[in-house]
């Protein structure tokens, strides 16, 4: 009661039409897979591509930005130290080239869709299932014998040379 039922039905119909257009223009399953990849890598970023073909401005597609292009590195004293940045370290002609890349906060708030996870509740650089499972993978692959071999190897100093004590050969 007290709500505008006709407008609510119209909004629901418009949203259903928008989702149908998304399904027609973009492969839905790969998109969901890219979003869920944040559970493994700790972050997932998509650029939202907008269009006004239907008479109103609406998101039409999501373009995935590979997780290797994403970085938390920032200069000392940065006011936004935990803002994700797009960083193209190997492309000098890219607008995202530079020491740290470009923080996504420099763009319109509706330009990117960011998904970050916090399964561990620690710093964002240590999040994601990859960081969570590495210890168990290590214990699966290694046993105590392998661990003791590593400790023995790392615990011995390297030999530089042999020296005769007291003039003996």
GROMACS .gro file of N, CA and C in nm:
model
  507
    1UNK      N    1   0.083  -0.119   0.000
    1UNK     CA    2   0.000   0.000   0.000
    1UNK      C    3   0.087   0.124   0.000
    2UNK      N    4   0.036   0.226  -0.064
    2UNK     CA    5   0.106   0.353  -0.067
    2UNK      C    6   0.219   0.358  -0.169
    3UNK      N    7   0.242   0.250  -0.240
    3UNK     CA    8   0.347   0.252  -0.342
    3UNK      C    9   0.283   0.265  -0.479
    4UNK      N   10   0.363   0.304  -0.572
    4UNK     CA   11   0.315   0.321  -0.708
    4UNK      C   12   0.332   0.187  -0.781
    5UNK      N   13   0.230   0.104  -0.776
    5UNK     CA   14   0.237  -0.030  -0.833
    5UNK      C   15   0.259  -0.030  -0.983
    6UNK      N   16   0.196   0.064  -1.053
    6UNK     CA   17   0.211   0.069  -1.198
    6UNK      C   18   0.356   0.102  -1.236
    7UNK      N   19   0.416   0.197  -1.167
    7UNK     CA   20   0.556   0.233  -1.195
    7UNK      C   21   0.649   0.118  -1.158
    8UNK      N   22   0.619   0.046  -1.050
    8UNK     CA   23   0.702  -0.067  -1.010
    8UNK      C   24   0.696  -0.178  -1.115
    9UNK      N   25   0.575  -0.206  -1.169
    9UNK     CA   26   0.563  -0.307  -1.273
    9UNK      C   27   0.637  -0.265  -1.400
   10UNK      N   28   0.628  -0.137  -1.433
   10UNK     CA   29   0.697  -0.085  -1.551
   10UNK      C   30   0.850  -0.096  -1.532
   11UNK      N   31   0.899  -0.063  -1.412
   11UNK     CA   32   1.042  -0.074  -1.384
   11UNK      C   33   1.087  -0.219  -1.394
   12UNK      N   34   1.005  -0.312  -1.343
   12UNK     CA   35   1.040  -0.455  -1.351
   12UNK      C   36   1.043  -0.502  -1.496
   13UNK      N   37   0.947  -0.456  -1.577
   13UNK     CA   38   0.943  -0.492  -1.719
   13UNK      C   39   1.064  -0.436  -1.792
   14UNK      N   40   1.100  -0.309  -1.763
   14UNK     CA   41   1.217  -0.248  -1.826
   14UNK      C   42   1.345  -0.323  -1.788
   15UNK      N   43   1.352  -0.365  -1.662
   15UNK     CA   44   1.471  -0.438  -1.619
   15UNK      C   45   1.480  -0.574  -1.687
   16UNK      N   46   1.368  -0.642  -1.701
   16UNK     CA   47   1.369  -0.771  -1.771
   16UNK      C   48   1.412  -0.753  -1.916
   17UNK      N   49   1.367  -0.646  -1.981
   17UNK     CA   50   1.408  -0.618  -2.119
   17UNK      C   51   1.557  -0.588  -2.125
   18UNK      N   52   1.608  -0.516  -2.026
   18UNK     CA   53   1.751  -0.485  -2.022
   18UNK      C   54   1.834  -0.612  -2.005
   19UNK      N   55   1.791  -0.702  -1.918
   19UNK     CA   56   1.863  -0.828  -1.898
   19UNK      C   57   1.859  -0.912  -2.025
   20UNK      N   58   1.746  -0.913  -2.097
   20UNK     CA   59   1.739  -0.986  -2.224
   20UNK      C   60   1.837  -0.928  -2.325
   21UNK      N   61   1.849  -0.795  -2.329
   21UNK     CA   62   1.946  -0.732  -2.420
   21UNK      C   63   2.088  -0.770  -2.380
   22UNK      N   64   2.116  -0.775  -2.250
   22UNK     CA   65   2.249  -0.816  -2.204
   22UNK      C   66   2.279  -0.958  -2.250
   23UNK      N   67   2.181  -1.047  -2.234
   23UNK     CA   68   2.202  -1.185  -2.277
   23UNK      C   69   2.228  -1.193  -2.427
   24UNK      N   70   2.161  -1.107  -2.505
   24UNK     CA   71   2.178  -1.109  -2.650
   24UNK      C   72   2.313  -1.052  -2.692
   25UNK      N   73   2.364  -0.955  -2.618
   25UNK     CA   74   2.487  -0.888  -2.659
   25UNK      C   75   2.613  -0.945  -2.597
   26UNK      N   76   2.600  -1.019  -2.491
   26UNK     CA   77   2.718  -1.066  -2.419
   26UNK      C   78   2.697  -1.209  -2.374
   27UNK      N   79   2.804  -1.286  -2.382
   27UNK     CA   80   2.796  -1.422  -2.333
   27UNK      C   81   2.788  -1.417  -2.181
   28UNK      N   82   2.681  -1.470  -2.127
   28UNK     CA   83   2.649  -1.455  -1.985
   28UNK      C   84   2.739  -1.542  -1.896
   29UNK      N   85   2.761  -1.669  -1.934
   29UNK     CA   86   2.839  -1.759  -1.851
   29UNK      C   87   2.984  -1.714  -1.835
   30UNK      N   88   3.055  -1.673  -1.943
   30UNK     CA   89   3.191  -1.623  -1.923
   30UNK      C   90   3.195  -1.498  -1.834
   31UNK      N   91   3.093  -1.413  -1.846
   31UNK     CA   92   3.087  -1.294  -1.762
   31UNK      C   93   3.079  -1.332  -1.614
   32UNK      N   94   2.992  -1.426  -1.583
   32UNK     CA   95   2.980  -1.470  -1.444
   32UNK      C   96   3.108  -1.537  -1.397
   33UNK      N   97   3.173  -1.612  -1.485
   33UNK     CA   98   3.300  -1.675  -1.450
   33UNK      C   99   3.408  -1.572  -1.420
   34UNK      N  100   3.409  -1.462  -1.497
   34UNK     CA  101   3.507  -1.357  -1.471
   34UNK      C  102   3.479  -1.286  -1.339
   35UNK      N  103   3.351  -1.268  -1.307
   35UNK     CA  104   3.317  -1.207  -1.178
   35UNK      C  105   3.356  -1.297  -1.062
   36UNK      N  106   3.328  -1.426  -1.076
   36UNK     CA  107   3.356  -1.520  -0.969
   36UNK      C  108   3.507  -1.546  -0.956
   37UNK      N  109   3.585  -1.511  -1.059
   37UNK     CA  110   3.731  -1.527  -1.050
   37UNK      C  111   3.788  -1.445  -0.935
   38UNK      N  112   3.714  -1.347  -0.887
   38UNK     CA  113   3.759  -1.269  -0.772
   38UNK      C  114   3.773  -1.356  -0.648
   39UNK      N  115   3.699  -1.466  -0.643
   39UNK     CA  116   3.712  -1.555  -0.528
   39UNK      C  117   3.850  -1.619  -0.526
   40UNK      N  118   3.910  -1.639  -0.641
   40UNK     CA  119   4.044  -1.698  -0.648
   40UNK      C  120   4.152  -1.591  -0.639
   41UNK      N  121   4.140  -1.485  -0.720
   41UNK     CA  122   4.245  -1.383  -0.728
   41UNK      C  123   4.226  -1.270  -0.627
   42UNK      N  124   4.110  -1.261  -0.564
   42UNK     CA  125   4.088  -1.155  -0.467
   42UNK      C  126   4.028  -1.030  -0.525
   43UNK      N  127   4.020  -1.021  -0.657
   43UNK     CA  128   3.964  -0.901  -0.721
   43UNK      C  129   3.924  -0.933  -0.864
   44UNK      N  130   3.824  -0.860  -0.911
   44UNK     CA  131   3.780  -0.872  -1.050
   44UNK      C  132   3.727  -0.735  -1.091
   45UNK      N  133   3.765  -0.690  -1.209
   45UNK     CA  134   3.726  -0.556  -1.254
   45UNK      C  135   3.671  -0.565  -1.397
   46UNK      N  136   3.559  -0.498  -1.418
   46UNK     CA  137   3.498  -0.488  -1.551
   46UNK      C  138   3.473  -0.341  -1.581
   47UNK      N  139   3.494  -0.304  -1.706
   47UNK     CA  140   3.457  -0.171  -1.751
   47UNK      C  141   3.313  -0.178  -1.801
   48UNK      N  142   3.230  -0.087  -1.752
   48UNK     CA  143   3.089  -0.084  -1.792
   48UNK      C  144   3.078   0.002  -1.918
   49UNK      N  145   3.025  -0.056  -2.025
   49UNK     CA  146   3.006   0.015  -2.150
   49UNK      C  147   2.860   0.054  -2.161
   50UNK      N  148   2.834   0.183  -2.168
   50UNK     CA  149   2.699   0.237  -2.166
   50UNK      C  150   2.650   0.269  -2.306
   51UNK      N  151   2.517   0.269  -2.323
   51UNK     CA  152   2.456   0.302  -2.451
   51UNK      C  153   2.320   0.366  -2.427
   52UNK      N  154   2.278   0.450  -2.522
   52UNK     CA  155   2.145   0.509  -2.511
   52UNK      C  156   2.058   0.473  -2.631
   53UNK      N  157   2.082   0.352  -2.686
   53UNK     CA  158   2.006   0.307  -2.802
   53UNK      C  159   1.857   0.291  -2.773
   54UNK      N  160   1.824   0.249  -2.653
   54UNK     CA  161   1.684   0.221  -2.619
   54UNK      C  162   1.609   0.347  -2.576
   55UNK      N  163   1.673   0.462  -2.586
   55UNK     CA  164   1.606   0.586  -2.548
   55UNK      C  165   1.644   0.635  -2.410
   56UNK      N  166   1.711   0.552  -2.334
   56UNK     CA  167   1.762   0.594  -2.203
   56UNK      C  168   1.900   0.533  -2.184
   57UNK      N  169   1.982   0.599  -2.106
   57UNK     CA  170   2.118   0.551  -2.085
   57UNK      C  171   2.116   0.427  -1.996
   58UNK      N  172   2.177   0.320  -2.046
   58UNK     CA  173   2.177   0.193  -1.973
   58UNK      C  174   2.308   0.119  -2.001
   59UNK      N  175   2.353   0.038  -1.907
   59UNK     CA  176   2.474  -0.043  -1.933
   59UNK      C  177   2.442  -0.153  -2.034
   60UNK      N  178   2.526  -0.162  -2.137
   60UNK     CA  179   2.503  -0.259  -2.243
   60UNK      C  180   2.594  -0.381  -2.234
   61UNK      N  181   2.720  -0.359  -2.200
   61UNK     CA  182   2.817  -0.469  -2.192
   61UNK      C  183   2.912  -0.443  -2.078
   62UNK      N  184   2.978  -0.549  -2.037
   62UNK     CA  185   3.086  -0.539  -1.939
   62UNK      C  186   3.212  -0.595  -2.004
   63UNK      N  187   3.318  -0.514  -2.009
   63UNK     CA  188   3.445  -0.557  -2.068
   63UNK      C  189   3.540  -0.592  -1.954
   64UNK      N  190   3.585  -0.718  -1.954
   64UNK     CA  191   3.671  -0.768  -1.847
   64UNK      C  192   3.810  -0.707  -1.857
   65UNK      N  193   3.866  -0.667  -1.745
   65UNK     CA  194   4.003  -0.619  -1.735
   65UNK      C  195   4.081  -0.727  -1.661
   66UNK      N  196   4.182  -0.782  -1.725
   66UNK     CA  197   4.256  -0.895  -1.670
   66UNK      C  198   4.315  -0.859  -1.534
   67UNK      N  199   4.313  -0.956  -1.442
   67UNK     CA  200   4.360  -0.930  -1.306
   67UNK      C  201   4.508  -0.896  -1.300
   68UNK      N  202   4.586  -0.933  -1.400
   68UNK     CA  203   4.728  -0.897  -1.399
   68UNK      C  204   4.749  -0.748  -1.425
   69UNK      N  205   4.650  -0.681  -1.476
   69UNK     CA  206   4.660  -0.536  -1.498
   69UNK      C  207   4.621  -0.458  -1.373
   70UNK      N  208   4.574  -0.525  -1.270
   70UNK     CA  209   4.527  -0.458  -1.149
   70UNK      C  210   4.637  -0.457  -1.044
   71UNK      N  211   4.648  -0.346  -0.974
   71UNK     CA  212   4.755  -0.331  -0.876
   71UNK      C  213   4.707  -0.248  -0.758
   72UNK      N  214   4.764  -0.278  -0.642
   72UNK     CA  215   4.741  -0.195  -0.523
   72UNK      C  216   4.860  -0.104  -0.495
   73UNK      N  217   4.968  -0.114  -0.572
   73UNK     CA  218   5.087  -0.034  -0.548
   73UNK      C  219   5.056   0.114  -0.567
   74UNK      N  220   5.107   0.194  -0.473
   74UNK     CA  221   5.082   0.338  -0.480
   74UNK      C  222   5.202   0.412  -0.421
   75UNK      N  223   5.216   0.539  -0.452
   75UNK     CA  224   5.328   0.615  -0.396
   75UNK      C  225   5.309   0.636  -0.246
   76UNK      N  226   5.419   0.658  -0.177
   76UNK     CA  227   5.416   0.684  -0.034
   76UNK      C  228   5.334   0.810  -0.006
   77UNK      N  229   5.246   0.801   0.090
   77UNK     CA  230   5.162   0.916   0.126
   77UNK      C  231   5.039   0.932   0.041
   78UNK      N  232   5.007   0.835  -0.042
   78UNK     CA  233   4.887   0.843  -0.126
   78UNK      C  234   4.763   0.846  -0.037
   79UNK      N  235   4.668   0.937  -0.063
   79UNK     CA  236   4.548   0.944   0.022
   79UNK      C  237   4.454   0.825   0.006
   80UNK      N  238   4.470   0.749  -0.102
   80UNK     CA  239   4.386   0.631  -0.125
   80UNK      C  240   4.476   0.509  -0.142
   81UNK      N  241   4.538   0.460  -0.035
   81UNK     CA  242   4.635   0.352  -0.052
   81UNK      C  243   4.574   0.217  -0.089
   82UNK      N  244   4.446   0.193  -0.062
   82UNK     CA  245   4.386   0.064  -0.093
   82UNK      C  246   4.292   0.071  -0.212
   83UNK      N  247   4.308   0.173  -0.294
   83UNK     CA  248   4.229   0.182  -0.417
   83UNK      C  249   4.296   0.101  -0.526
   84UNK      N  250   4.217   0.019  -0.594
   84UNK     CA  251   4.272  -0.062  -0.703
   84UNK      C  252   4.313   0.030  -0.818
   85UNK      N  253   4.422  -0.005  -0.883
   85UNK     CA  254   4.472   0.075  -0.995
   85UNK      C  255   4.488  -0.014  -1.117
   86UNK      N  256   4.465   0.045  -1.234
   86UNK     CA  257   4.491  -0.024  -1.360
   86UNK      C  258   4.632   0.014  -1.400
   87UNK      N  259   4.716  -0.087  -1.419
   87UNK     CA  260   4.858  -0.061  -1.444
   87UNK      C  261   4.906  -0.144  -1.561
   88UNK      N  262   4.949  -0.078  -1.666
   88UNK     CA  263   5.007  -0.144  -1.783
   88UNK      C  264   5.157  -0.118  -1.780
   89UNK      N  265   5.231  -0.204  -1.715
   89UNK     CA  266   5.376  -0.181  -1.699
   89UNK      C  267   5.455  -0.207  -1.826
   90UNK      N  268   5.400  -0.283  -1.919
   90UNK     CA  269   5.474  -0.319  -2.040
   90UNK      C  270   5.432  -0.241  -2.164
   91UNK      N  271   5.343  -0.144  -2.149
   91UNK     CA  272   5.293  -0.070  -2.265
   91UNK      C  273   5.314   0.080  -2.246
   92UNK      N  274   5.428   0.134  -2.293
   92UNK     CA  275   5.456   0.276  -2.271
   92UNK      C  276   5.357   0.371  -2.336
   93UNK      N  277   5.283   0.325  -2.436
   93UNK     CA  278   5.186   0.413  -2.501
   93UNK      C  279   5.048   0.408  -2.435
   94UNK      N  280   5.031   0.321  -2.337
   94UNK     CA  281   4.902   0.307  -2.269
   94UNK      C  282   4.878   0.425  -2.175
   95UNK      N  283   4.754   0.470  -2.164
   95UNK     CA  284   4.726   0.576  -2.065
   95UNK      C  285   4.741   0.527  -1.921
   96UNK      N  286   4.753   0.396  -1.902
   96UNK     CA  287   4.769   0.340  -1.767
   96UNK      C  288   4.914   0.303  -1.738
   97UNK      N  289   5.007   0.351  -1.822
   97UNK     CA  290   5.149   0.326  -1.801
   97UNK      C  291   5.202   0.422  -1.695
   98UNK      N  292   5.305   0.381  -1.628
   98UNK     CA  293   5.368   0.467  -1.527
   98UNK      C  294   5.413   0.382  -1.411
   99UNK      N  295   5.462   0.447  -1.309
   99UNK     CA  296   5.515   0.374  -1.194
   99UNK      C  297   5.406   0.299  -1.120
  100UNK      N  298   5.286   0.357  -1.111
  100UNK     CA  299   5.180   0.295  -1.031
  100UNK      C  300   5.050   0.273  -1.105
  101UNK      N  301   5.036   0.324  -1.225
  101UNK     CA  302   4.909   0.311  -1.297
  101UNK      C  303   4.813   0.422  -1.258
  102UNK      N  304   4.685   0.400  -1.288
  102UNK     CA  305   4.583   0.501  -1.262
  102UNK      C  306   4.478   0.442  -1.170
  103UNK      N  307   4.448   0.508  -1.057
  103UNK     CA  308   4.343   0.456  -0.968
  103UNK      C  309   4.206   0.469  -1.034
  104UNK      N  310   4.121   0.370  -1.010
  104UNK     CA  311   3.989   0.374  -1.073
  104UNK      C  312   3.902   0.483  -1.013
  105UNK      N  313   3.942   0.540  -0.900
  105UNK     CA  314   3.866   0.650  -0.840
  105UNK      C  315   3.876   0.778  -0.922
  106UNK      N  316   3.968   0.785  -1.018
  106UNK     CA  317   3.980   0.903  -1.103
  106UNK      C  318   3.875   0.904  -1.215
  107UNK      N  319   3.798   0.798  -1.226
  107UNK     CA  320   3.696   0.788  -1.329
  107UNK      C  321   3.558   0.806  -1.265
  108UNK      N  322   3.457   0.815  -1.347
  108UNK     CA  323   3.319   0.825  -1.298
  108UNK      C  324   3.287   0.702  -1.214
  109UNK      N  325   3.210   0.716  -1.105
  109UNK     CA  326   3.182   0.600  -1.019
  109UNK      C  327   3.112   0.484  -1.091
  110UNK      N  328   3.043   0.512  -1.203
  110UNK     CA  329   2.972   0.407  -1.276
  110UNK      C  330   3.053   0.354  -1.394
  111UNK      N  331   3.181   0.387  -1.402
  111UNK     CA  332   3.265   0.344  -1.514
  111UNK      C  333   3.312   0.200  -1.498
  112UNK      N  334   3.338   0.158  -1.374
  112UNK     CA  335   3.393   0.025  -1.349
  112UNK      C  336   3.307  -0.050  -1.249
  113UNK      N  337   3.307  -0.182  -1.264
  113UNK     CA  338   3.241  -0.272  -1.169
  113UNK      C  339   3.351  -0.354  -1.104
  114UNK      N  340   3.376  -0.327  -0.975
  114UNK     CA  341   3.483  -0.393  -0.901
  114UNK      C  342   3.424  -0.492  -0.803
  115UNK      N  343   3.483  -0.611  -0.801
  115UNK     CA  344   3.443  -0.714  -0.705
  115UNK      C  345   3.567  -0.757  -0.629
  116UNK      N  346   3.568  -0.725  -0.499
  116UNK     CA  347   3.678  -0.765  -0.411
  116UNK      C  348   3.623  -0.858  -0.305
  117UNK      N  349   3.702  -0.956  -0.268
  117UNK     CA  350   3.657  -1.052  -0.168
  117UNK      C  351   3.736  -1.033  -0.039
  118UNK      N  352   3.680  -1.082   0.070
  118UNK     CA  353   3.751  -1.080   0.198
  118UNK      C  354   3.726  -1.210   0.273
  119UNK      N  355   3.771  -1.323   0.219
  119UNK     CA  356   3.748  -1.449   0.290
  119UNK      C  357   3.833  -1.463   0.415
  120UNK      N  358   3.949  -1.397   0.421
  120UNK     CA  359   4.039  -1.411   0.534
  120UNK      C  360   4.029  -1.295   0.633
  121UNK      N  361   3.982  -1.180   0.588
  121UNK     CA  362   3.975  -1.064   0.674
  121UNK      C  363   4.111  -1.001   0.700
  122UNK      N  364   4.203  -1.014   0.604
  122UNK     CA  365   4.336  -0.956   0.618
  122UNK      C  366   4.352  -0.847   0.513
  123UNK      N  367   4.475  -0.801   0.491
  123UNK     CA  368   4.497  -0.699   0.389
  123UNK      C  369   4.452  -0.750   0.253
  124UNK      N  370   4.410  -0.659   0.169
  124UNK     CA  371   4.356  -0.699   0.038
  124UNK      C  372   4.459  -0.770  -0.049
  125UNK      N  373   4.585  -0.740  -0.027
  125UNK     CA  374   4.687  -0.806  -0.109
  125UNK      C  375   4.704  -0.952  -0.073
  126UNK      N  376   4.653  -0.996   0.041
  126UNK     CA  377   4.664  -1.135   0.081
  126UNK      C  378   4.532  -1.209   0.078
  127UNK      N  379   4.434  -1.154   0.008
  127UNK     CA  380   4.302  -1.216   0.003
  127UNK      C  381   4.290  -1.311  -0.115
  128UNK      N  382   4.178  -1.378  -0.122
  128UNK     CA  383   4.150  -1.470  -0.231
  128UNK      C  384   4.183  -1.614  -0.191
  129UNK      N  385   4.121  -1.706  -0.259
  129UNK     CA  386   4.143  -1.847  -0.228
  129UNK      C  387   4.284  -1.893  -0.263
  130UNK      N  388   4.347  -1.827  -0.360
  130UNK     CA  389   4.483  -1.864  -0.396
  130UNK      C  390   4.574  -1.854  -0.275
  131UNK      N  391   4.566  -1.742  -0.205
  131UNK     CA  392   4.650  -1.725  -0.085
  131UNK      C  393   4.608  -1.821   0.025
  132UNK      N  394   4.480  -1.850   0.034
  132UNK     CA  395   4.431  -1.938   0.139
  132UNK      C  396   4.477  -2.081   0.118
  133UNK      N  397   4.482  -2.128  -0.005
  133UNK     CA  398   4.508  -2.269  -0.034
  133UNK      C  399   4.655  -2.304  -0.055
  134UNK      N  400   4.741  -2.204  -0.067
  134UNK     CA  401   4.881  -2.234  -0.097
  134UNK      C  402   4.944  -2.318   0.013
  135UNK      N  403   4.916  -2.289   0.140
  135UNK     CA  404   4.974  -2.365   0.250
  135UNK      C  405   4.932  -2.512   0.242
  136UNK      N  406   4.803  -2.535   0.217
  136UNK     CA  407   4.755  -2.673   0.208
  136UNK      C  408   4.809  -2.743   0.085
  137UNK      N  409   4.826  -2.671  -0.023
  137UNK     CA  410   4.886  -2.729  -0.143
  137UNK      C  411   5.031  -2.768  -0.115
  138UNK      N  412   5.101  -2.681  -0.043
  138UNK     CA  413   5.239  -2.712  -0.009
  138UNK      C  414   5.246  -2.840   0.076
  139UNK      N  415   5.156  -2.853   0.173
  139UNK     CA  416   5.156  -2.972   0.259
  139UNK      C  417   5.111  -3.097   0.182
  140UNK      N  418   5.030  -3.076   0.078
  140UNK     CA  419   4.988  -3.189  -0.004
  140UNK      C  420   5.104  -3.239  -0.090
  141UNK      N  421   5.180  -3.144  -0.146
  141UNK     CA  422   5.288  -3.180  -0.236
  141UNK      C  423   5.414  -3.226  -0.162
  142UNK      N  424   5.437  -3.170  -0.045
  142UNK     CA  425   5.559  -3.201   0.029
  142UNK      C  426   5.527  -3.290   0.147
  143UNK      N  427   5.624  -3.367   0.188
  143UNK     CA  428   5.612  -3.439   0.315
  143UNK      C  429   5.727  -3.392   0.404
  144UNK      N  430   5.743  -3.454   0.522
  144UNK     CA  431   5.845  -3.409   0.616
  144UNK      C  432   5.986  -3.429   0.560
  145UNK      N  433   6.006  -3.534   0.483
  145UNK     CA  434   6.138  -3.558   0.426
  145UNK      C  435   6.179  -3.442   0.335
  146UNK      N  436   6.087  -3.398   0.250
  146UNK     CA  437   6.117  -3.286   0.160
  146UNK      C  438   6.142  -3.158   0.238
  147UNK      N  439   6.063  -3.135   0.342
  147UNK     CA  440   6.081  -3.016   0.423
  147UNK      C  441   6.218  -3.017   0.492
  148UNK      N  442   6.257  -3.133   0.545
  148UNK     CA  443   6.387  -3.141   0.613
  148UNK      C  444   6.502  -3.124   0.513
  149UNK      N  445   6.487  -3.174   0.390
  149UNK     CA  446   6.588  -3.152   0.287
  149UNK      C  447   6.603  -3.003   0.257
  150UNK      N  448   6.491  -2.931   0.251
  150UNK     CA  449   6.496  -2.788   0.226
  150UNK      C  450   6.563  -2.715   0.343
  151UNK      N  451   6.528  -2.751   0.465
  151UNK     CA  452   6.589  -2.687   0.582
  151UNK      C  453   6.738  -2.716   0.586
  152UNK      N  454   6.776  -2.839   0.553
  152UNK     CA  455   6.918  -2.876   0.550
  152UNK      C  456   6.992  -2.797   0.443
  153UNK      N  457   6.931  -2.783   0.328
  153UNK     CA  458   6.993  -2.709   0.218
  153UNK      C  459   7.008  -2.561   0.252
  154UNK      N  460   6.904  -2.502   0.306
  154UNK     CA  461   6.909  -2.359   0.337
  154UNK      C  462   6.987  -2.331   0.465
  155UNK      N  463   7.001  -2.429   0.552
  155UNK     CA  464   7.071  -2.409   0.678
  155UNK      C  465   7.222  -2.419   0.668
  156UNK      N  466   7.272  -2.474   0.560
  156UNK     CA  467   7.417  -2.487   0.541
  156UNK      C  468   7.471  -2.365   0.468
  157UNK      N  469   7.581  -2.310   0.517
  157UNK     CA  470   7.640  -2.199   0.440
  157UNK      C  471   7.708  -2.253   0.315
  158UNK      N  472   7.713  -2.173   0.214
  158UNK     CA  473   7.779  -2.215   0.090
  158UNK      C  474   7.929  -2.220   0.106
  159UNK      N  475   7.995  -2.307   0.030
  159UNK     CA  476   8.141  -2.318   0.035
  159UNK      C  477   8.203  -2.221  -0.064
  160UNK      N  478   8.293  -2.142  -0.012
  160UNK     CA  479   8.365  -2.048  -0.098
  160UNK      C  480   8.497  -2.111  -0.143
  161UNK      N  481   8.564  -2.180  -0.051
  161UNK     CA  482   8.691  -2.244  -0.084
  161UNK      C  483   8.738  -2.326   0.034
  162UNK      N  484   8.840  -2.405   0.009
  162UNK     CA  485   8.899  -2.487   0.115
  162UNK      C  486   9.035  -2.429   0.152
  163UNK      N  487   9.060  -2.422   0.279
  163UNK     CA  488   9.186  -2.367   0.326
  163UNK      C  489   9.256  -2.470   0.414
  164UNK      N  490   9.383  -2.483   0.397
  164UNK     CA  491   9.463  -2.577   0.478
  164UNK      C  492   9.497  -2.511   0.611
  165UNK      N  493   9.471  -2.585   0.718
  165UNK     CA  494   9.501  -2.532   0.850
  165UNK      C  495   9.644  -2.567   0.889
  166UNK      N  496   9.721  -2.472   0.932
  166UNK     CA  497   9.856  -2.499   0.982
  166UNK      C  498   9.954  -2.541   0.873
  167UNK      N  499   9.929  -2.506   0.751
  167UNK     CA  500  10.022  -2.537   0.644
  167UNK      C  501  10.008  -2.677   0.588
  168UNK      N  502   9.912  -2.759   0.635
  168UNK     CA  503   9.898  -2.895   0.582
  168UNK      C  504   9.835  -2.890   0.445
  169UNK      N  505   9.866  -2.994   0.366
  169UNK     CA  506   9.812  -2.999   0.230
  169UNK      C  507   9.682  -3.076   0.228
   0.00000   0.00000   0.00000
